[in-house]
Amino acid sequence: MTLSPPAGAGPGRATARHPFLDHPAPLAFAHRGGAADGLENTLTAFRRAVDLGYRYLETDVHATADGVLVAFHDATLDRVTDARGAIADLPWSAVRAARVGGREPLPLLAELLAAFPLARFNVDVKAAPAVRPLVAAIGAADAWDRVCVSSFSQRRVEAVRALAGPRLATSLGTRGVAALRLLSWARLPGGGAGRTGAGRAVCVQVPERHAGVPVVDAAFLRAAHRRGLQVHVWTVNDRDRMMSLLDLGVDGIMTDHIETLRAVLTERGAWPGAG
């Protein structure tokens, strides 16, 4: 049985506006491949998620000093690898020697796209130098239908859109998210795409709360869905919060705890192939 949003949650889930979103919601995203095991953003992590049945993988990109696009979250290698230094200051020849958890190499985004040709990738572009290599990598793999680009930087989202055009899916930028939250509080009807930037985005990807202020609630979902935007929430690792958000009617959840989310969706008959 597939559960519908409860009464009061506003219109049903948004219709997919791009091939990236062509799977039935709610979508399950393996955040950094499933970061809970300590091998985040590695081929091993992503392969484990795919083997569990995940169709959506979330990752991040930085560019090395010589312009090589690496799938990695932090600006520096220090936290999760056995090496040190800022990726932007190091050549690929140095970065490729680093090992996540002391044993796993950093993959290139191009390697991930090639290794998992049926998976969809949500890519957070972490720094301006990564914008052009990212668009080039997507183009080289002809992966326009299976990549969505997001960023905490409005400027980076706009730069990607300018280079790639409408063939690439992007999430709503930070200014658009703030505008959408304000519109939801004002309970304005649909429209207002110019104020939110919804005309160029296919989804909005947000935390449940930010700086103590609720972001995702029934009013926010109504405002997003009326503008044709799916709502994906990150990073949700608690089973009860997953259940509450699914009951609310969110369109996707990103998690580090990929077994937990898979179990929750399977119980609800919403895991791909369940039932």
PDB file of C-alpha atoms in Angstrom:
ATOM      1  CA  MET A   1       0.000   0.000   0.000  1.00  0.00           C
ATOM      2  CA  THR A   2       1.302   3.430  -0.917  1.00  0.00           C
ATOM      3  CA  LEU A   3       0.427   6.088   1.613  1.00  0.00           C
ATOM      4  CA  SER A   4      -0.969   9.448   0.560  1.00  0.00           C
ATOM      5  CA  PRO A   5      -0.298  12.764   2.317  1.00  0.00           C
ATOM      6  CA  PRO A   6      -2.688  13.280   5.230  1.00  0.00           C
ATOM      7  CA  ALA A   7      -5.564  15.723   5.156  1.00  0.00           C
ATOM      8  CA  GLY A   8      -4.266  19.238   5.669  1.00  0.00           C
ATOM      9  CA  ALA A   9      -0.933  18.556   3.987  1.00  0.00           C
ATOM     10  CA  GLY A  10      -2.047  20.448   0.918  1.00  0.00           C
ATOM     11  CA  PRO A  11      -1.976  19.199  -2.669  1.00  0.00           C
ATOM     12  CA  GLY A  12      -0.511  15.790  -3.435  1.00  0.00           C
ATOM     13  CA  ARG A  13       3.133  15.354  -4.240  1.00  0.00           C
ATOM     14  CA  ALA A  14       4.400  17.434  -7.121  1.00  0.00           C
ATOM     15  CA  THR A  15       4.402  15.885 -10.574  1.00  0.00           C
ATOM     16  CA  ALA A  16       7.916  15.240 -11.876  1.00  0.00           C
ATOM     17  CA  ARG A  17       9.090  18.179 -13.977  1.00  0.00           C
ATOM     18  CA  HIS A  18      12.320  16.500 -15.148  1.00  0.00           C
ATOM     19  CA  PRO A  19      13.458  12.926 -15.913  1.00  0.00           C
ATOM     20  CA  PHE A  20      15.644  13.050 -12.789  1.00  0.00           C
ATOM     21  CA  LEU A  21      12.452  12.762 -10.739  1.00  0.00           C
ATOM     22  CA  ASP A  22      10.670  10.128 -12.782  1.00  0.00           C
ATOM     23  CA  HIS A  23      10.537   7.495 -10.023  1.00  0.00           C
ATOM     24  CA  PRO A  24       7.494   7.325  -7.730  1.00  0.00           C
ATOM     25  CA  ALA A  25       7.844   9.400  -4.577  1.00  0.00           C
ATOM     26  CA  PRO A  26       8.860   9.305  -1.829  1.00  0.00           C
ATOM     27  CA  LEU A  27      12.432   9.176  -3.084  1.00  0.00           C
ATOM     28  CA  ALA A  28      15.162   7.669  -0.912  1.00  0.00           C
ATOM     29  CA  PHE A  29      18.577   9.337  -1.184  1.00  0.00           C
ATOM     30  CA  ALA A  30      21.751   7.705   0.145  1.00  0.00           C
ATOM     31  CA  HIS A  31      23.483  10.769   1.618  1.00  0.00           C
ATOM     32  CA  ARG A  32      27.165  10.614   0.608  1.00  0.00           C
ATOM     33  CA  GLY A  33      26.423   6.998  -0.209  1.00  0.00           C
ATOM     34  CA  GLY A  34      25.445   6.337   3.417  1.00  0.00           C
ATOM     35  CA  ALA A  35      27.865   8.238   5.618  1.00  0.00           C
ATOM     36  CA  ALA A  36      27.089   6.371   8.833  1.00  0.00           C
ATOM     37  CA  ASP A  37      29.725   3.697   8.203  1.00  0.00           C
ATOM     38  CA  GLY A  38      32.589   6.226   7.971  1.00  0.00           C
ATOM     39  CA  LEU A  39      33.389   5.645   4.290  1.00  0.00           C
ATOM     40  CA  GLU A  40      31.358   8.534   2.904  1.00  0.00           C
ATOM     41  CA  ASN A  41      31.577   9.470  -0.771  1.00  0.00           C
ATOM     42  CA  THR A  42      33.508   6.357  -1.786  1.00  0.00           C
ATOM     43  CA  LEU A  43      32.823   3.780  -4.452  1.00  0.00           C
ATOM     44  CA  THR A  44      32.382   1.213  -1.688  1.00  0.00           C
ATOM     45  CA  ALA A  45      29.693   3.293   0.034  1.00  0.00           C
ATOM     46  CA  PHE A  46      27.782   3.970  -3.170  1.00  0.00           C
ATOM     47  CA  ARG A  47      27.986   0.341  -4.257  1.00  0.00           C
ATOM     48  CA  ARG A  48      26.563  -0.761  -0.914  1.00  0.00           C
ATOM     49  CA  ALA A  49      23.669   1.686  -1.297  1.00  0.00           C
ATOM     50  CA  VAL A  50      22.940   0.499  -4.833  1.00  0.00           C
ATOM     51  CA  ASP A  51      23.072  -3.127  -3.689  1.00  0.00           C
ATOM     52  CA  LEU A  52      20.434  -2.263  -1.063  1.00  0.00           C
ATOM     53  CA  GLY A  53      18.227  -0.942  -3.852  1.00  0.00           C
ATOM     54  CA  TYR A  54      18.887   2.797  -3.694  1.00  0.00           C
ATOM     55  CA  ARG A  55      18.220   4.555  -6.981  1.00  0.00           C
ATOM     56  CA  TYR A  56      19.185   8.031  -5.741  1.00  0.00           C
ATOM     57  CA  LEU A  57      22.674   8.837  -4.489  1.00  0.00           C
ATOM     58  CA  GLU A  58      23.779  12.144  -2.988  1.00  0.00           C
ATOM     59  CA  THR A  59      27.331  13.415  -3.274  1.00  0.00           C
ATOM     60  CA  ASP A  60      29.439  16.590  -3.325  1.00  0.00           C
ATOM     61  CA  VAL A  61      32.131  17.946  -5.608  1.00  0.00           C
ATOM     62  CA  HIS A  62      35.297  20.004  -5.328  1.00  0.00           C
ATOM     63  CA  ALA A  63      37.900  20.780  -7.979  1.00  0.00           C
ATOM     64  CA  THR A  64      41.605  20.201  -7.410  1.00  0.00           C
ATOM     65  CA  ALA A  65      44.183  22.887  -8.191  1.00  0.00           C
ATOM     66  CA  ASP A  66      44.515  21.449 -11.701  1.00  0.00           C
ATOM     67  CA  GLY A  67      40.762  21.290 -12.308  1.00  0.00           C
ATOM     68  CA  VAL A  68      39.995  17.619 -11.621  1.00  0.00           C
ATOM     69  CA  LEU A  69      36.483  17.095 -10.214  1.00  0.00           C
ATOM     70  CA  VAL A  70      36.472  15.009  -7.018  1.00  0.00           C
ATOM     71  CA  ALA A  71      33.421  13.587  -5.249  1.00  0.00           C
ATOM     72  CA  PHE A  72      34.133  14.755  -1.703  1.00  0.00           C
ATOM     73  CA  HIS A  73      32.285  16.814   0.891  1.00  0.00           C
ATOM     74  CA  ASP A  74      34.869  18.819   2.837  1.00  0.00           C
ATOM     75  CA  ALA A  75      37.075  21.566   1.474  1.00  0.00           C
ATOM     76  CA  THR A  76      40.045  19.844   3.125  1.00  0.00           C
ATOM     77  CA  LEU A  77      41.165  16.240   3.326  1.00  0.00           C
ATOM     78  CA  ASP A  78      41.781  16.416   7.081  1.00  0.00           C
ATOM     79  CA  ARG A  79      38.557  15.066   8.641  1.00  0.00           C
ATOM     80  CA  VAL A  80      37.983  11.742   6.894  1.00  0.00           C
ATOM     81  CA  THR A  81      41.241  10.848   5.127  1.00  0.00           C
ATOM     82  CA  ASP A  82      44.812  10.037   6.083  1.00  0.00           C
ATOM     83  CA  ALA A  83      46.058  13.161   4.246  1.00  0.00           C
ATOM     84  CA  ARG A  84      45.993  16.893   4.928  1.00  0.00           C
ATOM     85  CA  GLY A  85      45.389  20.050   2.959  1.00  0.00           C
ATOM     86  CA  ALA A  86      42.784  21.941   0.972  1.00  0.00           C
ATOM     87  CA  ILE A  87      41.659  20.168  -2.188  1.00  0.00           C
ATOM     88  CA  ALA A  88      41.619  23.444  -4.114  1.00  0.00           C
ATOM     89  CA  ASP A  89      45.323  23.932  -3.314  1.00  0.00           C
ATOM     90  CA  LEU A  90      46.462  20.430  -4.241  1.00  0.00           C
ATOM     91  CA  PRO A  91      46.991  18.781  -7.636  1.00  0.00           C
ATOM     92  CA  TRP A  92      45.099  15.618  -8.447  1.00  0.00           C
ATOM     93  CA  SER A  93      48.347  13.647  -8.191  1.00  0.00           C
ATOM     94  CA  ALA A  94      48.400  14.466  -4.445  1.00  0.00           C
ATOM     95  CA  VAL A  95      44.671  14.139  -3.783  1.00  0.00           C
ATOM     96  CA  ARG A  96      44.454  10.737  -5.436  1.00  0.00           C
ATOM     97  CA  ALA A  97      46.876   9.354  -2.830  1.00  0.00           C
ATOM     98  CA  ALA A  98      44.524  10.209   0.069  1.00  0.00           C
ATOM     99  CA  ARG A  99      42.455   7.404   1.562  1.00  0.00           C
ATOM    100  CA  VAL A 100      39.063   7.773   3.258  1.00  0.00           C
ATOM    101  CA  GLY A 101      39.159   5.841   6.522  1.00  0.00           C
ATOM    102  CA  GLY A 102      42.750   5.008   5.679  1.00  0.00           C
ATOM    103  CA  ARG A 103      41.757   2.659   2.871  1.00  0.00           C
ATOM    104  CA  GLU A 104      39.327   4.036   0.257  1.00  0.00           C
ATOM    105  CA  PRO A 105      40.432   6.420  -2.527  1.00  0.00           C
ATOM    106  CA  LEU A 106      38.493   9.550  -3.432  1.00  0.00           C
ATOM    107  CA  PRO A 107      36.445   8.911  -6.580  1.00  0.00           C
ATOM    108  CA  LEU A 108      36.006  11.287  -9.464  1.00  0.00           C
ATOM    109  CA  LEU A 109      32.427  12.226 -10.278  1.00  0.00           C
ATOM    110  CA  ALA A 110      33.043  10.812 -13.759  1.00  0.00           C
ATOM    111  CA  GLU A 111      33.902   7.452 -12.177  1.00  0.00           C
ATOM    112  CA  LEU A 112      30.654   7.429 -10.196  1.00  0.00           C
ATOM    113  CA  LEU A 113      28.544   8.254 -13.225  1.00  0.00           C
ATOM    114  CA  ALA A 114      30.215   5.439 -15.148  1.00  0.00           C
ATOM    115  CA  ALA A 115      30.115   2.898 -12.305  1.00  0.00           C
ATOM    116  CA  PHE A 116      26.393   3.346 -11.610  1.00  0.00           C
ATOM    117  CA  PRO A 117      24.770   4.107 -14.963  1.00  0.00           C
ATOM    118  CA  LEU A 118      21.222   3.456 -13.701  1.00  0.00           C
ATOM    119  CA  ALA A 119      21.534   5.607 -10.575  1.00  0.00           C
ATOM    120  CA  ARG A 120      20.548   9.242 -10.253  1.00  0.00           C
ATOM    121  CA  PHE A 121      22.976  11.596  -8.537  1.00  0.00           C
ATOM    122  CA  ASN A 122      22.130  14.640  -6.485  1.00  0.00           C
ATOM    123  CA  VAL A 123      25.318  16.717  -6.596  1.00  0.00           C
ATOM    124  CA  ASP A 124      26.114  19.541  -4.176  1.00  0.00           C
ATOM    125  CA  VAL A 125      28.638  21.848  -5.840  1.00  0.00           C
ATOM    126  CA  LYS A 126      30.799  23.047  -2.959  1.00  0.00           C
ATOM    127  CA  ALA A 127      32.993  25.714  -4.539  1.00  0.00           C
ATOM    128  CA  ALA A 128      33.003  28.006  -7.568  1.00  0.00           C
ATOM    129  CA  PRO A 129      36.001  26.323  -9.281  1.00  0.00           C
ATOM    130  CA  ALA A 130      33.956  23.109  -9.458  1.00  0.00           C
ATOM    131  CA  VAL A 131      31.137  24.632 -11.530  1.00  0.00           C
ATOM    132  CA  ARG A 132      32.646  24.324 -15.017  1.00  0.00           C
ATOM    133  CA  PRO A 133      34.226  20.877 -14.470  1.00  0.00           C
ATOM    134  CA  LEU A 134      30.883  19.666 -13.095  1.00  0.00           C
ATOM    135  CA  VAL A 135      28.897  20.744 -16.142  1.00  0.00           C
ATOM    136  CA  ALA A 136      31.622  19.297 -18.381  1.00  0.00           C
ATOM    137  CA  ALA A 137      31.522  15.940 -16.549  1.00  0.00           C
ATOM    138  CA  ILE A 138      27.739  15.710 -16.842  1.00  0.00           C
ATOM    139  CA  GLY A 139      27.950  16.524 -20.530  1.00  0.00           C
ATOM    140  CA  ALA A 140      30.753  14.038 -21.194  1.00  0.00           C
ATOM    141  CA  ALA A 141      28.668  11.274 -19.580  1.00  0.00           C
ATOM    142  CA  ASP A 142      25.474  12.489 -21.278  1.00  0.00           C
ATOM    143  CA  ALA A 143      23.951  12.332 -17.792  1.00  0.00           C
ATOM    144  CA  TRP A 144      21.581  15.298 -18.150  1.00  0.00           C
ATOM    145  CA  ASP A 145      18.549  13.181 -17.213  1.00  0.00           C
ATOM    146  CA  ARG A 146      20.049  11.646 -14.081  1.00  0.00           C
ATOM    147  CA  VAL A 147      21.806  14.490 -12.271  1.00  0.00           C
ATOM    148  CA  CYS A 148      20.361  17.249 -10.115  1.00  0.00           C
ATOM    149  CA  VAL A 149      22.662  20.035  -8.919  1.00  0.00           C
ATOM    150  CA  SER A 150      22.248  21.814  -5.619  1.00  0.00           C
ATOM    151  CA  SER A 151      24.329  24.216  -3.531  1.00  0.00           C
ATOM    152  CA  PHE A 152      24.212  26.363  -0.423  1.00  0.00           C
ATOM    153  CA  SER A 153      25.363  29.175  -2.714  1.00  0.00           C
ATOM    154  CA  GLN A 154      22.731  30.887  -4.844  1.00  0.00           C
ATOM    155  CA  ARG A 155      25.512  32.161  -7.086  1.00  0.00           C
ATOM    156  CA  ARG A 156      26.807  28.661  -7.788  1.00  0.00           C
ATOM    157  CA  VAL A 157      23.340  27.345  -8.627  1.00  0.00           C
ATOM    158  CA  GLU A 158      22.825  30.223 -11.048  1.00  0.00           C
ATOM    159  CA  ALA A 159      26.267  29.657 -12.599  1.00  0.00           C
ATOM    160  CA  VAL A 160      25.455  25.992 -13.245  1.00  0.00           C
ATOM    161  CA  ARG A 161      22.081  26.906 -14.766  1.00  0.00           C
ATOM    162  CA  ALA A 162      23.726  29.484 -17.036  1.00  0.00           C
ATOM    163  CA  LEU A 163      26.206  26.931 -18.373  1.00  0.00           C
ATOM    164  CA  ALA A 164      23.897  23.919 -18.649  1.00  0.00           C
ATOM    165  CA  GLY A 165      20.554  25.449 -19.534  1.00  0.00           C
ATOM    166  CA  PRO A 166      17.163  23.808 -18.920  1.00  0.00           C
ATOM    167  CA  ARG A 167      18.320  20.269 -19.740  1.00  0.00           C
ATOM    168  CA  LEU A 168      19.877  20.012 -16.246  1.00  0.00           C
ATOM    169  CA  ALA A 169      17.770  19.659 -13.091  1.00  0.00           C
ATOM    170  CA  THR A 170      18.611  21.971 -10.197  1.00  0.00           C
ATOM    171  CA  SER A 171      17.164  22.549  -6.776  1.00  0.00           C
ATOM    172  CA  LEU A 172      15.880  25.897  -5.571  1.00  0.00           C
ATOM    173  CA  GLY A 173      18.623  28.308  -4.495  1.00  0.00           C
ATOM    174  CA  THR A 174      18.938  29.713  -0.990  1.00  0.00           C
ATOM    175  CA  ARG A 175      17.124  32.949  -1.805  1.00  0.00           C
ATOM    176  CA  GLY A 176      14.320  30.971  -3.392  1.00  0.00           C
ATOM    177  CA  VAL A 177      13.980  28.749  -0.319  1.00  0.00           C
ATOM    178  CA  ALA A 178      13.700  31.820   1.915  1.00  0.00           C
ATOM    179  CA  ALA A 179      11.108  33.356  -0.411  1.00  0.00           C
ATOM    180  CA  LEU A 180       9.124  30.118  -0.481  1.00  0.00           C
ATOM    181  CA  ARG A 181       9.102  29.954   3.317  1.00  0.00           C
ATOM    182  CA  LEU A 182       7.791  33.526   3.489  1.00  0.00           C
ATOM    183  CA  LEU A 183       5.136  32.792   0.867  1.00  0.00           C
ATOM    184  CA  SER A 184       4.037  29.737   2.814  1.00  0.00           C
ATOM    185  CA  TRP A 185       3.607  31.782   5.997  1.00  0.00           C
ATOM    186  CA  ALA A 186       1.588  34.346   4.060  1.00  0.00           C
ATOM    187  CA  ARG A 187      -0.584  31.479   2.704  1.00  0.00           C
ATOM    188  CA  LEU A 188      -0.457  32.936  -0.776  1.00  0.00           C
ATOM    189  CA  PRO A 189      -1.912  30.846  -3.634  1.00  0.00           C
ATOM    190  CA  GLY A 190       0.184  29.294  -6.373  1.00  0.00           C
ATOM    191  CA  GLY A 191       2.338  31.440  -8.616  1.00  0.00           C
ATOM    192  CA  GLY A 192       5.145  33.667  -7.449  1.00  0.00           C
ATOM    193  CA  ALA A 193       7.672  31.666  -9.453  1.00  0.00           C
ATOM    194  CA  GLY A 194       9.604  34.841 -10.159  1.00  0.00           C
ATOM    195  CA  ARG A 195      10.040  35.510  -6.471  1.00  0.00           C
ATOM    196  CA  THR A 196      11.196  32.004  -5.627  1.00  0.00           C
ATOM    197  CA  GLY A 197      13.081  31.026  -8.773  1.00  0.00           C
ATOM    198  CA  ALA A 198      10.776  28.003  -9.057  1.00  0.00           C
ATOM    199  CA  GLY A 199      10.605  28.457 -12.816  1.00  0.00           C
ATOM    200  CA  ARG A 200      14.184  27.120 -13.134  1.00  0.00           C
ATOM    201  CA  ALA A 201      14.162  24.545 -10.319  1.00  0.00           C
ATOM    202  CA  VAL A 202      12.514  21.126 -10.113  1.00  0.00           C
ATOM    203  CA  CYS A 203      12.766  20.587  -6.356  1.00  0.00           C
ATOM    204  CA  VAL A 204      13.558  22.231  -3.061  1.00  0.00           C
ATOM    205  CA  GLN A 205      16.054  20.497  -0.752  1.00  0.00           C
ATOM    206  CA  VAL A 206      16.061  21.671   2.842  1.00  0.00           C
ATOM    207  CA  PRO A 207      16.632  20.636   6.451  1.00  0.00           C
ATOM    208  CA  GLU A 208      13.589  20.075   8.627  1.00  0.00           C
ATOM    209  CA  ARG A 209      14.707  23.055  10.737  1.00  0.00           C
ATOM    210  CA  HIS A 210      17.313  25.786  10.281  1.00  0.00           C
ATOM    211  CA  ALA A 211      18.758  27.879  13.117  1.00  0.00           C
ATOM    212  CA  GLY A 212      15.900  26.715  15.303  1.00  0.00           C
ATOM    213  CA  VAL A 213      13.244  27.837  12.822  1.00  0.00           C
ATOM    214  CA  PRO A 214      10.950  25.174  11.306  1.00  0.00           C
ATOM    215  CA  VAL A 215      11.352  24.902   7.537  1.00  0.00           C
ATOM    216  CA  VAL A 216       9.307  21.848   6.579  1.00  0.00           C
ATOM    217  CA  ASP A 217       5.666  21.854   7.582  1.00  0.00           C
ATOM    218  CA  ALA A 218       2.310  21.439   5.861  1.00  0.00           C
ATOM    219  CA  ALA A 219       2.242  25.083   4.735  1.00  0.00           C
ATOM    220  CA  PHE A 220       5.724  24.822   3.203  1.00  0.00           C
ATOM    221  CA  LEU A 221       4.757  21.638   1.367  1.00  0.00           C
ATOM    222  CA  ARG A 222       1.609  23.268  -0.001  1.00  0.00           C
ATOM    223  CA  ALA A 223       3.582  26.282  -1.213  1.00  0.00           C
ATOM    224  CA  ALA A 224       6.191  24.079  -2.909  1.00  0.00           C
ATOM    225  CA  HIS A 225       3.737  21.685  -4.500  1.00  0.00           C
ATOM    226  CA  ARG A 226       1.577  24.494  -5.861  1.00  0.00           C
ATOM    227  CA  ARG A 227       4.674  25.717  -7.685  1.00  0.00           C
ATOM    228  CA  GLY A 228       5.504  22.265  -9.040  1.00  0.00           C
ATOM    229  CA  LEU A 229       8.443  21.652  -6.698  1.00  0.00           C
ATOM    230  CA  GLN A 230       9.183  18.385  -4.943  1.00  0.00           C
ATOM    231  CA  VAL A 231      10.422  18.717  -1.339  1.00  0.00           C
ATOM    232  CA  HIS A 232      13.443  16.633  -0.289  1.00  0.00           C
ATOM    233  CA  VAL A 233      14.558  16.811   3.356  1.00  0.00           C
ATOM    234  CA  TRP A 234      18.089  16.293   4.655  1.00  0.00           C
ATOM    235  CA  THR A 235      19.739  14.757   6.610  1.00  0.00           C
ATOM    236  CA  VAL A 236      17.218  12.552   8.440  1.00  0.00           C
ATOM    237  CA  ASN A 237      18.719   9.682  10.438  1.00  0.00           C
ATOM    238  CA  ASP A 238      16.048   9.063  13.068  1.00  0.00           C
ATOM    239  CA  ARG A 239      13.316   6.529  12.338  1.00  0.00           C
ATOM    240  CA  ASP A 240      10.555   8.515  14.057  1.00  0.00           C
ATOM    241  CA  ARG A 241      11.450  11.684  12.140  1.00  0.00           C
ATOM    242  CA  MET A 242      11.410   9.715   8.888  1.00  0.00           C
ATOM    243  CA  MET A 243       7.928   8.450   9.702  1.00  0.00           C
ATOM    244  CA  SER A 244       6.640  11.910  10.634  1.00  0.00           C
ATOM    245  CA  LEU A 245       7.992  13.516   7.480  1.00  0.00           C
ATOM    246  CA  LEU A 246       6.542  10.789   5.281  1.00  0.00           C
ATOM    247  CA  ASP A 247       3.181  11.200   7.023  1.00  0.00           C
ATOM    248  CA  LEU A 248       3.418  14.921   6.296  1.00  0.00           C
ATOM    249  CA  GLY A 249       3.867  14.160   2.603  1.00  0.00           C
ATOM    250  CA  VAL A 250       7.480  15.019   1.764  1.00  0.00           C
ATOM    251  CA  ASP A 251       8.682  13.820  -1.631  1.00  0.00           C
ATOM    252  CA  GLY A 252      12.105  12.562  -0.601  1.00  0.00           C
ATOM    253  CA  ILE A 253      14.430  11.950   2.343  1.00  0.00           C
ATOM    254  CA  MET A 254      18.224  12.005   2.422  1.00  0.00           C
ATOM    255  CA  THR A 255      19.854   9.851   5.083  1.00  0.00           C
ATOM    256  CA  ASP A 256      23.204   8.587   6.330  1.00  0.00           C
ATOM    257  CA  HIS A 257      21.439   5.539   7.809  1.00  0.00           C
ATOM    258  CA  ILE A 258      20.444   3.824   4.608  1.00  0.00           C
ATOM    259  CA  GLU A 259      19.268   0.569   6.204  1.00  0.00           C
ATOM    260  CA  THR A 260      16.885   2.475   8.486  1.00  0.00           C
ATOM    261  CA  LEU A 261      15.242   4.446   5.692  1.00  0.00           C
ATOM    262  CA  ARG A 262      14.983   1.336   3.544  1.00  0.00           C
ATOM    263  CA  ALA A 263      13.249  -0.504   6.400  1.00  0.00           C
ATOM    264  CA  VAL A 264      10.815   2.368   7.002  1.00  0.00           C
ATOM    265  CA  LEU A 265       9.837   2.622   3.355  1.00  0.00           C
ATOM    266  CA  THR A 266       9.565  -1.149   3.003  1.00  0.00           C
ATOM    267  CA  GLU A 267       7.160  -1.280   5.956  1.00  0.00           C
ATOM    268  CA  ARG A 268       5.038   1.385   4.291  1.00  0.00           C
ATOM    269  CA  GLY A 269       5.034  -0.393   0.937  1.00  0.00           C
ATOM    270  CA  ALA A 270       6.951   2.512  -0.574  1.00  0.00           C
ATOM    271  CA  TRP A 271      10.339   0.903  -1.254  1.00  0.00           C
ATOM    272  CA  PRO A 272      10.948   0.250  -4.980  1.00  0.00           C
ATOM    273  CA  GLY A 273       9.675  -3.221  -5.678  1.00  0.00           C
ATOM    274  CA  ALA A 274       7.975  -3.613  -2.283  1.00  0.00           C
ATOM    275  CA  GLY A 275       4.690  -5.474  -2.244  1.00  0.00           C
TER     276      GLY A 275
END
